[in-house]
Coordinates of C-alpha atoms in Angstrom, one line a residue:
Y28 CA 0.0 0.0 0.0
R29 CA 1.2 3.5 -0.8
W30 CA 0.0 6.7 0.8
P31 CA -1.1 9.6 -1.4
A32 CA 2.1 11.5 -0.6
E33 CA 4.1 8.7 -2.2
L34 CA 2.0 8.8 -5.4
D35 CA 1.7 12.5 -6.0
P36 CA 5.1 14.2 -6.6
E37 CA 3.3 17.6 -6.8
M38 CA 1.8 17.4 -3.3
R39 CA 2.8 20.1 -1.0
L40 CA 5.0 18.6 1.7
S41 CA 7.6 19.7 4.2
A42 CA 11.2 18.9 3.4
E43 CA 11.2 16.3 6.2
A44 CA 8.1 14.6 4.8
R45 CA 9.5 14.7 1.3
S46 CA 12.7 13.0 2.5
L47 CA 10.6 10.3 4.2
V48 CA 8.7 9.7 1.0
E49 CA 12.0 9.2 -0.8
R50 CA 13.2 6.8 1.9
S51 CA 10.0 4.8 1.6
R52 CA 10.7 4.5 -2.1
E53 CA 14.1 3.1 -1.4
L54 CA 12.6 0.5 1.0
D55 CA 9.9 -0.4 -1.5
A56 CA 12.7 -1.1 -4.1
G57 CA 14.3 -3.4 -1.6
G58 CA 11.7 -6.1 -2.1
F59 CA 10.1 -6.0 1.3
A60 CA 6.5 -5.8 0.1
D61 CA 4.6 -9.1 0.2
N62 CA 3.4 -10.4 -3.2
D63 CA 0.0 -11.7 -2.3
G64 CA -0.9 -9.7 0.8
I65 CA -0.8 -12.6 3.2
V66 CA 1.9 -12.8 5.9
C67 CA 1.6 -15.6 8.5
L68 CA 3.0 -15.1 11.9
S69 CA 4.5 -18.6 11.8
S70 CA 6.4 -19.7 8.7
V71 CA 4.0 -21.2 6.2
R72 CA 4.7 -22.2 2.5
G73 CA 8.4 -21.7 3.0
E74 CA 7.9 -18.0 3.7
A75 CA 9.7 -16.3 6.6
S76 CA 7.6 -15.6 9.7
A77 CA 6.1 -12.2 10.1
T78 CA 8.5 -11.5 13.0
D79 CA 11.6 -12.3 10.8
R80 CA 10.2 -10.2 7.9
L81 CA 9.4 -7.2 10.2
R82 CA 12.8 -7.3 11.8
T83 CA 14.5 -7.5 8.4
L84 CA 12.6 -4.4 7.3
L85 CA 13.4 -2.5 10.5
T86 CA 17.0 -3.3 10.1
A87 CA 17.1 -1.9 6.6
A88 CA 15.1 1.2 7.6
S89 CA 17.3 1.9 10.6
G90 CA 20.7 1.1 9.1
S91 CA 23.6 1.3 11.4
E92 CA 21.3 2.5 14.2
W93 CA 19.6 -0.9 14.5
S94 CA 20.3 -3.0 17.5
A95 CA 18.6 -5.2 20.1
A96 CA 18.4 -2.1 22.3
R97 CA 16.6 -0.2 19.5
E98 CA 14.1 -3.0 19.2
R99 CA 13.4 -2.9 22.9
A100 CA 12.9 0.9 22.6
L101 CA 10.4 0.5 19.8
L102 CA 8.4 -2.0 21.9
A103 CA 8.5 0.3 24.8
A104 CA 7.3 3.3 22.7
A105 CA 4.4 1.2 21.3
A106 CA 3.4 0.3 24.8
D107 CA 3.5 3.9 26.0
A108 CA 1.5 5.1 23.0
A109 CA -1.2 2.5 23.1
H110 CA -1.6 1.4 26.7
G111 CA 0.7 3.4 29.1
A112 CA 3.4 1.9 31.3
G113 CA 3.3 -1.7 32.3
R114 CA 2.0 -3.3 29.0
R115 CA 5.3 -3.6 27.2
R116 CA 5.6 -6.7 25.0
A117 CA 8.6 -9.0 25.5
S118 CA 9.4 -9.4 21.8
L119 CA 8.4 -8.4 18.3
D120 CA 6.6 -11.8 18.0
D121 CA 4.7 -11.2 21.2
W122 CA 3.7 -7.7 20.0
L123 CA 2.5 -9.0 16.6
R124 CA 0.4 -11.7 18.1
E125 CA -1.0 -9.8 21.1
A126 CA -1.0 -6.1 20.5
F127 CA -0.5 -5.1 16.8
F128 CA -4.0 -5.5 15.5
E129 CA -5.7 -3.6 18.4
E130 CA -3.2 -0.8 18.1
H131 CA -3.6 -0.7 14.4
C132 CA -7.4 -0.5 14.7
K133 CA -7.3 2.4 17.2
L134 CA -4.6 4.3 15.2
F135 CA -6.7 4.2 12.0
Q136 CA -10.1 4.9 13.7
H137 CA -11.3 1.4 13.6
R138 CA -11.0 1.1 9.8
P139 CA -8.0 -1.3 9.7
F140 CA -6.2 -2.0 6.4
V141 CA -4.4 -5.0 7.8
W142 CA -6.6 -7.7 9.2
H143 CA -5.3 -10.2 11.7
V144 CA -7.2 -13.5 11.0
W145 CA -6.6 -16.3 13.6
D146 CA -8.0 -19.6 14.8
G147 CA -8.3 -18.7 18.5
L148 CA -4.9 -20.1 19.6
R149 CA -1.9 -17.9 20.2
E150 CA 0.4 -20.5 18.7
G151 CA -2.2 -21.6 16.2
F152 CA -2.8 -20.2 12.7
N153 CA -2.4 -16.4 12.6
A154 CA -2.1 -14.3 9.4
L155 CA -1.9 -10.6 8.7
V156 CA -3.9 -10.0 5.5
S157 CA -4.0 -6.8 3.3
Y158 CA -7.5 -5.4 3.2
H159 CA -6.8 -3.9 -0.2
R160 CA -5.9 -7.3 -1.6
L161 CA -8.9 -8.9 0.1
T162 CA -11.1 -6.3 -1.7
G163 CA -9.2 -6.1 -4.9
P164 CA -10.9 -5.7 -8.3
D165 CA -11.7 -8.3 -11.0
G166 CA -11.9 -11.2 -8.6
L167 CA -8.6 -10.5 -6.8
G168 CA -10.4 -10.2 -3.5
R169 CA -11.9 -13.6 -3.8
R170 CA -8.7 -15.2 -5.0
T171 CA -6.9 -13.7 -2.0
L172 CA -9.4 -15.2 0.4
E173 CA -9.3 -18.5 -1.4
S174 CA -5.5 -18.5 -1.1
L175 CA -5.7 -17.8 2.6
T176 CA -8.4 -20.5 3.1
F177 CA -7.0 -23.4 1.0
T178 CA -3.4 -22.7 0.4
Y179 CA -1.9 -21.1 3.5
L180 CA -4.4 -22.5 6.0
G181 CA -4.5 -25.8 4.0
E182 CA -0.8 -26.3 4.4
W183 CA -1.0 -25.4 8.1
I184 CA -3.7 -28.1 8.5
E185 CA -1.7 -30.7 6.8
R186 CA 1.3 -29.9 9.0
Q187 CA -0.9 -30.3 12.2
R188 CA -2.2 -33.6 10.9
A189 CA 1.4 -34.8 10.4
A190 CA 2.3 -33.5 13.9
R191 CA -0.6 -35.4 15.4
Q192 CA 0.5 -38.6 13.7
G193 CA 3.9 -38.0 15.2
G194 CA 2.5 -37.6 18.6
Q195 CA 3.5 -34.0 19.0
E196 CA 1.9 -32.3 22.0
G197 CA -0.8 -29.8 21.2
A198 CA -1.2 -30.9 17.6
D199 CA -4.8 -32.1 18.2
A200 CA -5.9 -28.7 19.5
R201 CA -4.1 -26.8 16.7
L202 CA -5.7 -29.1 14.1
A203 CA -9.2 -28.7 15.5
A204 CA -8.8 -24.9 15.7
A205 CA -7.5 -24.6 12.2
L206 CA -10.3 -26.8 10.7
R207 CA -12.9 -24.7 12.5
L208 CA -11.3 -21.5 11.1
Q209 CA -11.3 -23.0 7.6
E210 CA -15.0 -23.7 7.9
E211 CA -15.7 -20.1 8.8
L212 CA -13.7 -18.8 5.9
K213 CA -15.6 -21.2 3.5
K214 CA -18.8 -19.6 4.8
I215 CA -17.5 -16.1 4.0
L216 CA -16.6 -17.3 0.5
E217 CA -20.1 -18.7 0.1
G218 CA -21.8 -15.5 1.5
E219 CA -25.0 -16.8 2.9
P220 CA -26.5 -14.8 5.8
P221 CA -25.0 -13.7 8.2
Y222 CA -21.8 -14.1 6.2
D223 CA -23.0 -11.8 3.4
I224 CA -22.1 -8.3 2.4
F225 CA -24.9 -5.8 2.3
V226 CA -24.5 -2.3 0.8
R227 CA -27.6 -0.3 1.2
W228 CA -26.9 2.2 -1.6
K229 CA -26.6 -0.6 -4.2
P230 CA -29.7 -2.1 -5.8
L231 CA -30.4 -5.7 -4.9
R232 CA -29.2 -6.9 -8.3
E233 CA -25.8 -5.4 -7.6
Q234 CA -25.3 -6.8 -4.1
P235 CA -22.2 -9.0 -3.8
V236 CA -22.9 -12.7 -4.2
G237 CA -20.4 -14.5 -2.0
W238 CA -17.1 -12.9 -1.2
D239 CA -17.0 -10.4 -4.0
P240 CA -16.4 -7.1 -2.2
D241 CA -15.9 -3.6 -3.7
V242 CA -13.1 -1.6 -1.9
N243 CA -15.1 1.6 -2.6
D244 CA -17.9 0.4 -0.4
G245 CA -15.6 0.8 2.6
G246 CA -14.1 -1.4 5.3
R247 CA -17.1 -0.8 7.6
L248 CA -19.3 -2.9 5.3
N249 CA -16.8 -5.3 3.9
I250 CA -15.5 -6.4 7.3
R251 CA -18.9 -7.5 8.5
P252 CA -18.7 -11.2 7.4
F253 CA -15.4 -11.6 9.4
L254 CA -17.0 -10.2 12.5
M255 CA -20.2 -12.1 12.0
A256 CA -18.3 -15.4 11.8
E257 CA -18.7 -17.8 14.7
G258 CA -16.6 -16.2 17.5
I259 CA -13.4 -17.9 18.5
G260 CA -11.7 -15.3 20.6
R261 CA -12.9 -11.9 21.8
Q262 CA -16.6 -11.5 21.9
G263 CA -17.9 -9.9 18.7
A264 CA -14.6 -10.1 16.9
G265 CA -15.5 -13.2 14.9
I266 CA -12.3 -14.6 13.4
L267 CA -10.3 -11.4 13.9
R268 CA -7.8 -11.1 16.7
W269 CA -9.6 -8.0 18.1
K270 CA -12.9 -6.3 17.6
P271 CA -12.8 -3.0 15.8
N272 CA -15.5 -0.6 17.0
V273 CA -17.7 -1.0 13.9
K274 CA -21.5 -0.8 14.0
W275 CA -24.2 -1.4 11.4
T276 CA -27.1 0.3 13.0
K277 CA -29.3 2.8 11.2
D278 CA -27.4 5.9 9.9
R279 CA -28.7 9.4 10.1
G280 CA -30.7 11.0 7.3
K281 CA -33.2 9.7 4.7
E282 CA -32.7 8.4 1.2
P283 CA -34.2 10.3 -1.8
H284 CA -37.5 8.7 -2.9
S285 CA -36.9 9.3 -6.6
L286 CA -33.6 7.3 -6.6
R287 CA -34.8 4.3 -4.6
P288 CA -37.5 2.4 -6.4
R289 CA -39.1 -0.4 -4.4
A290 CA -38.1 -3.2 -6.8
D291 CA -34.4 -2.4 -6.5
F292 CA -34.2 -1.0 -2.9
P293 CA -37.0 -2.8 -0.9
W294 CA -35.2 -2.0 2.4
F295 CA -36.2 1.6 2.1
W296 CA -39.9 0.7 2.0
S297 CA -41.3 0.1 5.5
C298 CA -38.4 -2.0 6.7
D299 CA -37.8 -2.0 10.5
P300 CA -35.4 -4.7 11.6
E301 CA -35.3 -3.3 15.1
K302 CA -39.0 -4.0 15.7
H303 CA -39.4 -7.0 13.5
Q304 CA -36.7 -9.7 13.5
R305 CA -37.9 -11.2 10.2
H306 CA -37.2 -7.9 8.4
R307 CA -33.5 -8.5 8.8
T308 CA -33.2 -11.3 6.1
D309 CA -34.4 -11.1 2.5
F310 CA -36.8 -8.2 3.2
G311 CA -38.7 -7.4 0.0
A312 CA -37.0 -10.1 -2.0
E313 CA -38.7 -12.7 -4.2
T314 CA -37.8 -15.7 -2.1
P315 CA -40.7 -17.7 -0.6
S316 CA -39.9 -16.8 3.0
A317 CA -39.3 -13.1 2.4
I318 CA -41.4 -10.4 4.0
P319 CA -42.8 -8.2 1.2
A320 CA -41.8 -4.6 1.1
G321 CA -44.4 -2.1 2.2
E322 CA -46.2 0.5 0.1
A323 CA -44.9 3.4 2.1
F324 CA -41.4 4.8 1.4
D325 CA -39.5 5.8 4.6
G326 CA -35.9 6.0 3.3
A327 CA -34.5 4.8 6.6
R328 CA -30.8 3.9 6.3
W329 CA -30.6 0.5 7.8
N330 CA -27.3 -1.4 7.5
E331 CA -27.7 -4.6 9.6
L332 CA -29.7 -6.4 6.9
H333 CA -28.9 -9.7 5.2
Y334 CA -29.8 -11.1 1.8
S335 CA -29.3 -14.7 0.7
R336 CA -27.6 -15.7 -2.5
A337 CA -31.0 -16.9 -3.9
A338 CA -32.5 -13.4 -3.4
K339 CA -29.6 -11.7 -5.1
E340 CA -29.5 -14.2 -8.0
L341 CA -33.2 -13.8 -8.6
A342 CA -32.8 -10.0 -8.6
R343 CA -30.0 -10.4 -11.2
K344 CA -32.1 -12.7 -13.4
R345 CA -35.0 -10.3 -13.2
A346 CA -32.8 -7.4 -14.3
Q347 CA -31.5 -9.5 -17.2
R348 CA -35.0 -10.3 -18.3
G349 CA -35.9 -6.6 -18.2
S350 CA -33.0 -5.6 -20.3
K351 CA -33.9 -7.9 -23.2

């Protein structure tokens, strides 16, 4: 990922900021960026662990100033900035596993662009995944999640099976946790409620079917399936290491009536998921169990709604018939 200042040579910056941009370009040319946006905390697929890769990057960035003392100072600074005295992590590995994601969420106002996916065990499967790769265009997002699910996690699962056969202590628990995580990731790929993505300003025919996110819809909406997954750690965090402060309650304001016809946007027509539980899934869709949309337009901006694959696919077929 590159910040706007790295992409726009005409941007007005201080001399110090400009020098940092140039230094970032040097580091970028050093090959430190990950090719597929997935970095596991333990070594998987022959790749170095996240700790080793981070330490290598810090060494290159610090040059002759890098030392074990410098590493300890960075850990102390992170503790002071995030928690205050007394929460210093013992090592980079400990910080990555226990503190990084929480600090990252808070620093970027609970819209993280690196997601820490894990299986609930500290020494189990843990991966840092680029949000921009997970939501990449032209199917890149889905391919990234498939790679995480079947390639990286798949290799980890086979390693735990081999360890169990070899009688290695803890292998049974690691295998069970990894298999459970893989099932949750498969459900996100499939995208049935509550693992679906709902974007209230897109017509039903354009809602994502399965894991097919649009980065322009924002992390608040795209992160929902990961937080709605069956919890394995912190309450409400789903399969993420920590729970960002993200809510999908009703937003302020009303939608314009002329731009939200009932056939395309049924959720703006007398939907009230707070009063009626059944309104939360397939409201106004053509599926047999769906609650029909009402006659009155209210324009309420609900976000915690779910639509099944069947409802979305029917809407797409209807749109195709109408265009012929």
